[in-house]
Coordinates of C-alpha atoms in Angstrom, one line a residue:
X20 CA -3.6 30.9 80.2
X21 CA -2.6 32.6 77.0
X22 CA 0.9 31.0 77.1
X23 CA -0.7 27.5 77.5
X24 CA -3.1 28.0 74.6
X25 CA -0.2 29.2 72.4
X26 CA 1.9 26.1 73.2
X27 CA -1.1 23.8 72.5
X28 CA -1.7 25.5 69.1
X29 CA 1.9 25.1 68.1
X30 CA 1.9 21.5 69.2
X31 CA -1.2 20.8 67.2
X32 CA 0.3 22.5 64.1
X33 CA 3.4 20.3 64.4
X34 CA 1.3 17.2 64.6
X35 CA -0.7 18.2 61.5
X36 CA 2.5 18.9 59.6
X37 CA 3.9 15.5 60.5
X38 CA 0.6 13.8 59.6
X39 CA 0.6 15.6 56.2
X40 CA 4.2 14.6 55.4
X41 CA 3.5 11.0 56.4
X42 CA 0.4 10.8 54.2
X43 CA 2.3 12.4 51.3
X44 CA 5.1 9.8 51.5
X45 CA 2.6 7.0 51.6
X46 CA 0.8 8.3 48.5
X47 CA 4.2 8.6 46.7
X48 CA 5.0 5.0 47.7
X49 CA 1.7 3.7 46.4
X50 CA 2.0 5.6 43.1
X51 CA 5.5 4.2 42.5
X52 CA 4.4 0.7 43.5
X53 CA 1.3 0.8 41.2
X54 CA 3.4 2.1 38.3
X55 CA 5.5 -1.1 38.2
X56 CA 4.5 -3.5 35.4
X57 CA 2.8 -6.7 36.4
X58 CA 4.0 -10.0 34.9
X59 CA 6.5 -8.3 32.7
X60 CA 9.3 -10.7 32.0
X61 CA 11.4 -8.0 30.4
X62 CA 11.1 -5.7 33.4
X63 CA 10.2 -2.8 31.1
X64 CA 8.1 0.0 32.5
X65 CA 4.6 0.6 31.3
X66 CA 5.6 3.9 29.8
X67 CA 8.3 2.3 27.8
X68 CA 6.0 -0.5 26.6
X69 CA 3.4 2.1 25.5
X70 CA 5.9 4.2 23.6
X71 CA 7.3 1.1 21.8
X72 CA 3.9 0.0 20.5
X73 CA 3.4 0.8 16.8
X74 CA 0.2 2.4 15.5
X75 CA -0.7 1.5 11.9
X76 CA -3.6 3.3 10.1
X77 CA -5.6 1.9 7.3
X78 CA -9.0 2.3 5.6
X79 CA -9.4 -1.5 5.1
X80 CA -11.7 -3.1 7.7
X81 CA -11.3 -6.9 8.0
X82 CA -14.4 -8.9 7.5
X83 CA -12.9 -11.8 9.5
X84 CA -9.6 -13.2 10.8
X85 CA -10.8 -16.8 10.6
X86 CA -8.2 -18.5 8.3
X87 CA -10.8 -20.8 6.8
X88 CA -13.0 -17.8 5.8
X89 CA -10.6 -15.0 5.1
X90 CA -10.1 -14.0 1.5
X91 CA -9.4 -10.3 1.6
X92 CA -6.1 -8.3 1.4
X93 CA -6.2 -6.9 5.0
X94 CA -7.3 -10.2 6.5
X95 CA -4.5 -12.0 4.8
X96 CA -1.9 -9.6 6.0
X97 CA -3.3 -9.9 9.6
X98 CA -3.0 -13.7 9.4
X99 CA 0.5 -13.3 8.0
X100 CA 1.5 -11.6 11.2
X101 CA -0.6 -13.6 13.7
X102 CA 0.0 -17.1 12.4
X103 CA 2.6 -19.5 10.9
X104 CA 2.3 -21.8 8.0
X105 CA 4.3 -24.8 6.9
X106 CA 6.3 -22.6 4.6
X107 CA 7.0 -18.9 4.2
X108 CA 9.3 -16.6 2.4
X109 CA 12.7 -15.4 3.4
X110 CA 12.3 -11.7 4.1
X111 CA 13.1 -9.5 1.1
X112 CA 12.8 -12.4 -1.4
X113 CA 10.4 -14.9 -3.0
X114 CA 12.6 -17.8 -1.8
X115 CA 10.5 -20.4 0.0
X116 CA 11.8 -21.5 3.4
X117 CA 10.4 -23.9 6.1
X118 CA 8.4 -22.3 8.9
X119 CA 6.3 -24.8 10.8
X120 CA 8.0 -27.5 8.7
X121 CA 11.7 -28.1 9.3
X122 CA 12.6 -29.0 5.7
X123 CA 11.2 -28.6 2.2
X124 CA 8.8 -31.5 1.4
X125 CA 9.8 -34.8 0.0
X126 CA 7.8 -35.3 -3.2
X127 CA 7.1 -38.8 -4.6
X128 CA 8.1 -39.6 -8.1
X129 CA 4.6 -39.3 -9.4
X130 CA 4.3 -35.8 -7.8
X131 CA 1.2 -36.6 -5.7
X132 CA 2.6 -37.4 -2.2
X133 CA 4.2 -34.7 0.0
X134 CA 6.0 -35.8 3.2
X135 CA 6.7 -32.9 5.5
X136 CA 8.7 -33.0 8.8
X137 CA 7.0 -30.8 11.5
X138 CA 8.7 -28.4 14.0
X139 CA 8.9 -29.4 17.6
X140 CA 8.7 -27.1 20.7
X141 CA 5.9 -24.9 19.3
X142 CA 2.9 -23.9 21.3
X143 CA -0.4 -22.1 20.4
X144 CA -1.5 -18.8 21.9
X145 CA -3.7 -20.7 24.3
X146 CA -0.9 -23.0 25.5
X147 CA -1.9 -26.1 23.4
X148 CA 1.1 -28.0 22.1
X149 CA 1.6 -27.9 18.3
X150 CA 2.3 -31.2 16.4
X151 CA 1.4 -32.9 13.1
X152 CA -2.1 -33.6 14.3
X153 CA -2.7 -29.9 15.0
X154 CA -1.4 -29.1 11.5
X155 CA -3.6 -31.8 9.9
X156 CA -6.6 -30.5 11.8
X157 CA -6.0 -26.9 10.5
X158 CA -5.7 -28.0 6.9
X159 CA -8.7 -30.3 7.1
X160 CA -10.7 -27.5 8.7
X161 CA -9.7 -25.1 5.9
X162 CA -11.2 -27.6 3.4
X163 CA -14.2 -28.9 5.3
X164 CA -15.6 -25.6 6.7
X165 CA -16.1 -24.6 3.0
X166 CA -15.2 -20.9 3.3
X167 CA -14.4 -18.8 0.3
X168 CA -10.7 -19.8 0.0
X169 CA -11.4 -23.6 0.6
X170 CA -11.2 -24.5 -3.1
X171 CA -7.5 -23.7 -3.1
X172 CA -7.0 -27.0 -1.3
X173 CA -10.3 -28.8 -1.9
X174 CA -9.7 -28.9 -5.7
X175 CA -6.1 -30.2 -5.2
X176 CA -5.8 -32.3 -2.0
X177 CA -7.0 -35.9 -1.7
X178 CA -6.0 -36.5 2.0
X179 CA -4.0 -35.0 4.9
X180 CA -2.7 -37.6 7.3
X181 CA -0.3 -37.7 10.3
X182 CA 2.4 -40.3 9.7
X183 CA 4.2 -39.5 13.0
X184 CA 3.9 -37.1 15.9
X185 CA 6.0 -34.7 13.9
X186 CA 5.4 -35.8 10.3
X187 CA 2.6 -34.9 7.9
X188 CA 1.7 -36.6 4.6
X189 CA -0.4 -34.8 2.1
X190 CA -1.7 -36.7 -1.0
X191 CA -2.9 -34.8 -4.0
X192 CA -5.6 -35.8 -6.5
X193 CA -3.1 -35.2 -9.3
X194 CA 0.3 -33.5 -9.5
X195 CA 0.5 -29.8 -9.0
X196 CA 3.9 -28.2 -9.4
X197 CA 2.9 -25.1 -7.5
X198 CA 1.7 -27.0 -4.4
X199 CA 4.6 -25.9 -2.1
X200 CA 4.1 -22.2 -2.9
X201 CA 0.4 -22.8 -2.2
X202 CA 1.2 -24.0 1.3
X203 CA 2.6 -20.5 2.0
X204 CA -0.9 -19.0 1.5
X205 CA -1.7 -16.8 4.5
X206 CA -4.8 -18.7 5.4
X207 CA -3.1 -22.1 5.6
X208 CA -1.8 -21.3 9.1
X209 CA -2.0 -23.6 12.1
X210 CA -4.9 -23.0 14.5
X211 CA -5.5 -24.5 18.0
X212 CA -7.6 -27.7 17.9
X213 CA -8.8 -26.7 21.4
X214 CA -10.2 -23.3 20.1
X215 CA -11.8 -24.3 16.7
X216 CA -14.1 -26.9 15.3
X217 CA -14.4 -28.5 11.9
X218 CA -18.0 -27.9 10.8
X219 CA -19.3 -26.5 7.5
X220 CA -19.6 -22.7 7.6
X221 CA -18.7 -22.5 11.4
X222 CA -16.3 -19.6 11.7
X223 CA -14.9 -17.3 14.4
X224 CA -14.6 -13.9 12.7
X225 CA -13.2 -12.0 15.6
X226 CA -10.9 -14.6 17.2
X227 CA -7.5 -16.0 16.3
X228 CA -5.6 -18.6 18.2
X229 CA -2.5 -19.6 16.3
X230 CA 1.3 -19.9 16.8
X231 CA 2.6 -16.6 15.4
X232 CA 4.7 -13.8 16.9
X233 CA 1.6 -11.8 17.9
X234 CA -1.7 -12.8 19.6
X235 CA -5.0 -11.0 18.9
X236 CA -5.7 -9.0 22.1
X237 CA -8.6 -6.9 20.8
X238 CA -10.9 -7.0 17.7
X239 CA -12.9 -3.8 17.8
X240 CA -14.9 -2.0 15.2
X241 CA -12.2 0.6 14.5
X242 CA -9.2 -0.7 16.4
X243 CA -7.3 -4.0 16.4
X244 CA -4.7 -4.7 19.0
X245 CA -1.9 -7.2 18.5
X246 CA 0.2 -8.1 21.6
X247 CA 3.5 -10.0 21.4
X248 CA 3.3 -13.7 22.1
X249 CA 5.9 -14.2 24.8
X250 CA 6.3 -18.0 24.1
X251 CA 6.8 -17.6 20.4
X252 CA 9.2 -20.2 19.1
X253 CA 10.9 -17.9 16.5
X254 CA 12.3 -14.5 16.3
X255 CA 10.6 -12.1 18.7
X256 CA 9.0 -8.8 17.4
X257 CA 11.2 -5.7 17.7
X258 CA 8.3 -3.8 19.2
X259 CA 5.9 -4.4 22.1
X260 CA 2.8 -4.7 20.0
X261 CA 0.8 -3.2 17.2
X262 CA -2.4 -1.1 17.3
X263 CA -4.3 -1.0 13.9
X264 CA -6.6 2.0 13.6
X265 CA -9.2 1.7 10.9
X266 CA -10.3 5.0 9.4
X267 CA -13.6 5.7 7.6
X268 CA -11.9 7.4 4.7
X269 CA -8.6 7.9 3.0
X270 CA -8.8 11.7 3.8
X271 CA -8.9 10.8 7.5
X272 CA -6.0 8.4 7.2
X273 CA -4.1 11.0 5.2
X274 CA -4.6 13.7 7.9
X275 CA -3.9 11.4 10.8
X276 CA -0.5 10.6 9.3
X277 CA 0.4 14.2 8.5
X278 CA -0.4 15.3 12.0
X279 CA 1.6 12.4 13.5
X280 CA -1.4 10.7 15.1
X281 CA -0.3 7.4 13.6
X282 CA 3.2 5.9 13.0
X283 CA 2.5 4.2 9.7
X284 CA -0.1 4.7 6.9
X285 CA -0.9 1.5 5.0
X286 CA -3.8 1.0 2.5
X287 CA -5.6 2.8 1.0
X288 CA -4.6 6.4 0.1
X289 CA -5.7 7.8 -3.2
X290 CA -3.2 8.9 -6.0
X291 CA -3.3 12.6 -5.0
X292 CA -2.6 11.9 -1.4
X293 CA 0.3 9.6 -2.2
X294 CA 1.8 12.2 -4.5
X295 CA 1.4 14.8 -1.7
X296 CA 3.2 12.7 0.9
X297 CA 5.9 11.8 -1.6
X298 CA 6.5 15.5 -2.4
X299 CA 6.7 16.5 1.3
X300 CA 8.6 13.5 2.5
X301 CA 12.1 15.0 2.3
X302 CA 11.1 18.2 4.1
X303 CA 9.1 16.4 6.8
X304 CA 11.5 13.4 7.2
X305 CA 8.7 10.9 6.3
X306 CA 9.7 7.6 4.9
X307 CA 8.2 6.4 1.6
X308 CA 8.4 2.6 1.1
X309 CA 7.1 1.3 -2.2
X310 CA 7.4 -1.9 -4.2
X311 CA 6.2 -3.3 -7.5
X312 CA 3.0 -5.0 -6.6
X313 CA 1.5 -8.2 -7.9
X314 CA -2.1 -6.9 -8.2
X315 CA -3.0 -7.1 -11.9
X316 CA -5.5 -4.6 -13.2
X317 CA -7.3 -5.8 -16.4
X318 CA -10.4 -5.6 -18.6
X319 CA -12.4 -8.8 -18.9
X320 CA -14.2 -9.2 -22.3
X321 CA -17.4 -11.2 -22.7
X322 CA -16.7 -13.1 -25.9
X323 CA -20.4 -14.2 -26.1
X324 CA -21.5 -10.5 -26.5
X325 CA -21.5 -8.8 -29.9
X326 CA -19.4 -7.2 -31.2
X327 CA -16.8 -8.8 -28.9
X328 CA -17.7 -12.2 -30.2
X329 CA -15.5 -11.2 -33.2
X330 CA -11.8 -11.7 -32.3
X331 CA -10.7 -8.8 -34.5
X332 CA -12.8 -6.4 -32.4
X333 CA -11.3 -7.6 -29.2
X334 CA -7.9 -7.2 -30.8
X335 CA -8.8 -3.6 -31.8
X336 CA -9.8 -2.8 -28.3
X337 CA -6.4 -4.1 -27.1
X338 CA -4.6 -2.0 -29.6
X339 CA -6.2 1.3 -28.5
X340 CA -5.0 1.0 -24.9
X341 CA -2.1 3.3 -24.2
X342 CA -0.7 2.0 -20.8
X343 CA 2.0 4.7 -20.6
X344 CA -0.6 7.4 -21.1
X345 CA -2.8 5.9 -18.4
X346 CA 0.1 5.6 -16.0
X347 CA 1.1 9.2 -16.5
X348 CA -2.2 11.0 -16.7
X349 CA -4.4 8.9 -14.4
X350 CA -2.2 6.8 -12.2
X351 CA 0.4 9.5 -11.5
X352 CA 3.3 7.0 -12.1
X353 CA 2.1 5.0 -9.2
X354 CA 1.7 1.9 -11.3
X355 CA 3.6 -0.2 -13.8
X356 CA 2.3 -1.0 -17.3
X357 CA 1.7 -4.8 -17.8
X358 CA 1.4 -6.7 -21.0
X359 CA 0.3 -10.1 -19.8
X360 CA -1.8 -11.5 -16.9
X361 CA 1.4 -12.9 -15.4
X362 CA 3.3 -10.2 -13.5
X363 CA 6.5 -9.2 -15.2
X364 CA 8.8 -10.2 -12.3
X365 CA 7.8 -13.9 -12.7
X366 CA 9.9 -16.2 -14.7
X367 CA 8.1 -17.1 -17.9
X368 CA 6.5 -13.6 -18.3
X369 CA 6.0 -12.7 -21.9
X370 CA 4.8 -9.2 -22.9
X371 CA 2.5 -10.5 -25.7
X372 CA 0.2 -7.5 -25.7
X373 CA 3.2 -5.2 -26.3
X374 CA 4.5 -7.5 -29.0
X375 CA 1.1 -7.9 -30.7
X376 CA -0.4 -4.4 -30.3
X377 CA 1.9 -1.9 -28.7
X378 CA 0.4 1.1 -26.9
X379 CA -2.2 3.3 -28.5
X380 CA -1.8 1.7 -31.9
X381 CA -4.8 3.4 -33.5
X382 CA -3.8 2.5 -37.1
X383 CA -3.8 -1.2 -36.2
X384 CA -7.1 -0.8 -34.4
X385 CA -8.7 0.9 -37.4
X386 CA -7.4 -1.9 -39.7
X387 CA -8.8 -4.6 -37.4
X388 CA -12.2 -2.8 -37.1
X389 CA -12.6 -2.5 -40.9
X390 CA -11.6 -6.2 -41.2
X391 CA -14.4 -7.0 -38.8
X392 CA -16.9 -5.1 -41.0
X393 CA -17.2 -1.9 -39.1
X394 CA -17.4 1.6 -40.5
X395 CA -18.5 5.1 -39.5
X396 CA -22.0 4.1 -40.3
X397 CA -21.6 0.8 -38.4
X398 CA -19.3 1.4 -35.5
X399 CA -18.3 -1.2 -33.0
X400 CA -20.3 -0.2 -29.9
X401 CA -18.7 -1.4 -26.7
X402 CA -19.8 -0.9 -23.1
X403 CA -17.0 -0.3 -20.6
X404 CA -18.1 -1.2 -17.0
X405 CA -16.4 -0.4 -13.7
X406 CA -17.1 -0.3 -10.0
X407 CA -19.0 2.9 -9.1
X408 CA -16.8 3.5 -6.0
X409 CA -13.5 3.5 -8.0
X410 CA -12.6 7.0 -9.1
X411 CA -9.4 5.6 -10.6
X412 CA -11.2 3.2 -13.0
X413 CA -13.7 5.9 -13.9
X414 CA -10.8 8.1 -15.0
X415 CA -9.2 5.2 -16.9
X416 CA -12.5 4.5 -18.7
X417 CA -12.9 8.2 -19.6
X418 CA -9.4 8.4 -20.9
X419 CA -10.0 5.4 -23.2
X420 CA -13.2 6.9 -24.4
X421 CA -11.6 10.3 -25.2
X422 CA -8.8 8.5 -27.1
X423 CA -11.3 6.5 -29.2
X424 CA -13.4 9.7 -30.0
X425 CA -10.3 11.6 -31.1
X426 CA -8.3 9.0 -33.0
X427 CA -10.4 6.1 -34.3
X428 CA -12.4 7.9 -37.0
X429 CA -15.8 6.8 -35.8
X430 CA -15.1 3.1 -36.2
X431 CA -15.7 2.4 -32.5
X432 CA -17.9 3.9 -29.8
X433 CA -17.3 3.4 -26.1
X434 CA -20.2 3.7 -23.6
X435 CA -19.2 4.1 -19.9
X436 CA -21.3 2.5 -17.2
X437 CA -20.8 1.8 -13.5
X438 CA -22.3 -0.4 -10.9
X439 CA -21.7 -1.2 -7.2
X440 CA -18.9 -3.7 -6.9
X441 CA -20.9 -6.2 -4.8
X442 CA -23.6 -6.2 -7.5
X443 CA -21.0 -6.7 -10.3
X444 CA -19.4 -9.7 -8.6
X445 CA -22.8 -11.4 -8.3
X446 CA -23.6 -10.9 -12.0
X447 CA -20.2 -11.4 -13.8
X448 CA -20.8 -15.1 -14.4
X449 CA -24.3 -14.4 -15.7
X450 CA -23.0 -12.5 -18.8
X451 CA -24.6 -9.2 -18.0
X452 CA -21.6 -7.0 -18.9
X453 CA -19.8 -6.7 -22.2
X454 CA -16.6 -5.7 -20.4
X455 CA -15.6 -5.0 -16.8
X456 CA -12.5 -3.4 -15.3
X457 CA -11.2 -5.5 -12.4
X458 CA -8.1 -6.4 -10.5
X459 CA -6.6 -9.6 -9.2
X460 CA -4.5 -10.1 -6.1
X461 CA -2.6 -13.4 -6.3
X462 CA -3.2 -16.0 -3.6
X463 CA 0.3 -17.5 -3.9
X464 CA 3.5 -16.7 -5.7
X465 CA 3.4 -18.7 -8.9
X466 CA 2.4 -18.0 -12.5
X467 CA -0.3 -20.6 -12.3
X468 CA -2.3 -18.3 -10.0
X469 CA -2.5 -15.7 -12.8
X470 CA -3.5 -18.2 -15.5
X471 CA -5.7 -20.9 -14.2
X472 CA -8.2 -18.6 -12.4
X473 CA -8.7 -16.7 -15.7
X474 CA -8.5 -19.1 -18.5
X475 CA -9.4 -22.6 -17.4
X476 CA -12.8 -24.0 -18.4
X477 CA -14.2 -27.3 -17.1
X478 CA -17.3 -27.4 -19.3
X479 CA -17.9 -25.8 -22.7
X480 CA -17.0 -25.7 -26.3
X481 CA -15.6 -23.4 -29.0
X482 CA -19.2 -22.8 -30.2
X483 CA -21.0 -22.2 -26.8
X484 CA -18.1 -20.7 -24.9
X485 CA -17.4 -21.6 -21.3
X486 CA -20.4 -22.9 -19.4
X487 CA -18.6 -23.8 -16.1
X488 CA -15.1 -23.0 -14.8
X489 CA -12.8 -20.1 -14.0
X490 CA -13.4 -18.3 -17.3
X491 CA -17.2 -18.3 -16.8
X492 CA -16.7 -17.1 -13.2
X493 CA -14.7 -14.2 -14.5
X494 CA -17.4 -13.2 -17.0
X495 CA -15.3 -13.9 -20.1
X496 CA -16.8 -17.2 -21.1
X497 CA -13.7 -18.0 -23.1
X498 CA -13.1 -21.6 -24.0
X499 CA -9.9 -23.1 -25.5
X500 CA -9.3 -26.8 -25.5
X501 CA -5.6 -26.1 -26.1
X502 CA -5.4 -23.7 -23.1
X503 CA -7.0 -26.3 -20.9
X504 CA -4.4 -28.9 -22.0
X505 CA -1.5 -26.5 -21.4
X506 CA -2.8 -25.6 -17.9
X507 CA -2.9 -29.2 -17.0
X508 CA 0.6 -29.8 -18.5
X509 CA 2.2 -26.9 -16.5
X510 CA 0.6 -28.1 -13.3
X511 CA 2.2 -31.6 -13.7
X512 CA 5.5 -30.4 -15.1
X513 CA 8.3 -30.6 -12.5
X514 CA 11.0 -29.2 -14.7
X515 CA 11.0 -25.4 -14.1
X516 CA 12.4 -24.5 -17.6
X517 CA 9.9 -26.7 -19.4
X518 CA 7.1 -25.3 -17.3
X519 CA 8.0 -21.7 -18.2
X520 CA 7.9 -22.7 -21.9
X521 CA 4.3 -23.9 -21.4
X522 CA 3.4 -20.6 -19.8
X523 CA 4.9 -18.7 -22.8
X524 CA 2.7 -20.7 -25.1
X525 CA -0.4 -20.0 -23.0
X526 CA 0.4 -16.3 -23.1
X527 CA 0.8 -16.4 -26.9
X528 CA -2.8 -17.7 -27.1
X529 CA -4.0 -15.1 -24.6
X530 CA -2.5 -12.4 -26.8
X531 CA -4.1 -13.8 -29.9
X532 CA -7.6 -14.5 -28.6
X533 CA -7.9 -11.5 -26.2
X534 CA -10.4 -12.7 -23.6
X535 CA -8.7 -10.3 -21.2
X536 CA -6.7 -7.1 -21.7
X537 CA -4.0 -6.6 -19.0
X538 CA -3.5 -2.9 -18.1
X539 CA -1.2 -2.2 -15.1
X540 CA 0.3 -3.5 -11.9
X541 CA -0.5 -1.5 -8.8
X542 CA 2.6 -0.3 -6.8
X543 CA 2.2 -0.8 -3.1
X544 CA 3.0 2.1 -0.7
X545 CA 3.6 2.4 3.0
X546 CA 4.4 5.7 4.7
X547 CA 6.3 5.9 8.1
X548 CA 7.2 8.7 10.5
X549 CA 10.9 9.6 10.7
X550 CA 11.4 7.9 14.0
X551 CA 10.1 4.5 12.8
X552 CA 12.5 1.8 11.7
X553 CA 12.2 -1.5 10.0
X554 CA 9.3 -0.8 7.7
X555 CA 9.4 -3.1 4.7
X556 CA 7.0 -4.3 2.0
X557 CA 7.8 -7.8 0.8
X558 CA 8.0 -8.9 -2.8
X559 CA 5.1 -11.2 -1.9
X560 CA 3.0 -8.1 -1.1
X561 CA 3.0 -8.9 2.6
X562 CA 3.7 -6.4 5.3
X563 CA 5.7 -7.8 8.3
X564 CA 4.9 -6.0 11.6
X565 CA 7.5 -7.7 13.7
X566 CA 10.5 -5.9 12.1
X567 CA 9.1 -2.4 13.0
X568 CA 10.4 -0.4 16.0
X569 CA 10.8 3.2 17.2
X570 CA 14.1 5.1 17.7

């Protein structure tokens, strides 16, 4: 009996062991099978895909990614990576090249008709075929939905027509020499006619269906996920996707990069944080990528507000500005002094404020103030306004005030005031501020975009100032019939050299009349971990994601 029970126990033990081994093998098989990627044409494992995704941190939260409504820096850069336009720029240059077009446009002799051949074999993210009708739809929608950037085309374009399945014809209201660069604006990308409608103020803020190298996979409150578009017609991204993490503060972004929680830090670290990362970069192996930006920082002067209605006072204020001191003391060498509204890398740039006033020329300022009738008993009292959330502008304003108190002998007094940025933008054109410190991010790469949006006035006079137009919108109210004529001339001039001569004359008048005082150009910075390759900032201020990869 005992022997039989022992044999039965051993037999049952063997059976349990065999069952356990069989179950273990089955589980292993299922784990291995489930770990294989589904629908992965590159036959790359899920682990490999995950490690080759790039994480970019920023503090800028996009308001929208609808091209007809987007007018912010971060939205524009997202559209740059998600979509394609008729024309773009060769990487590393400001050389225009065809993108969804196959050639540069053929322009009629009168400069008003642009005929553009369209690329074949392109599909949208939703599978819809791309052709000239789709491109015409996208441009018409940009105009007719009447979003913030719509005036870029609405003020210029008469009609957009398809003159062939793969040919587009655009007629302008009048010649505009910078129209081809304008077509490279980030928001003028093709969108699927099946996914969008043309209807005033009808937008899709959290959706994008275009033709670019990435498709928008997720639009969250603090994370955006860009997946590669497998059917992209052009060069495929060197990564397997990009995750954009939005931080609530620059301090959080700074710490996330230092701890390696993100691969790339892009907009907006403050000056001290940038300096810290630069100083530690060699020891930590971090990459520092910077480029001269095209964001002009300036002071707008309300010429209808006393004492700034006197040109000599405006000139005196221009003379007391020491850009090199501001760059060293406040901006920590993270900027470049600028002496015109046109960035200094543009052809036709003329440093008129350097030629006319120099930097910190207090003797000239005192001479001009006395000429305007001011004395210690009758100082020129000027308010300097800035956005309340900008520590940088507060420090710049404080530095200007300290210089005036120390070196101007009581002939001028500066009063510093701040207000919320949103409130300021609503009231600039109402004339509520004597001055305001602002910046301007160019929509497209041409000097016109740094002149016309500041100085053109469509209604006004020398006596009343600007009553309607760009100058009134900026809060300057500057009117010059000669400036208006020159803006019109440069827009029609097809000869590049003659056009630059016109810009130089415009800048001479800007330096003489001083409706604006240019201060500095922001430098753009991106920081990358040491194992990240292909991070570049373009001369156009765009940040291409598709060149980035991990080693």
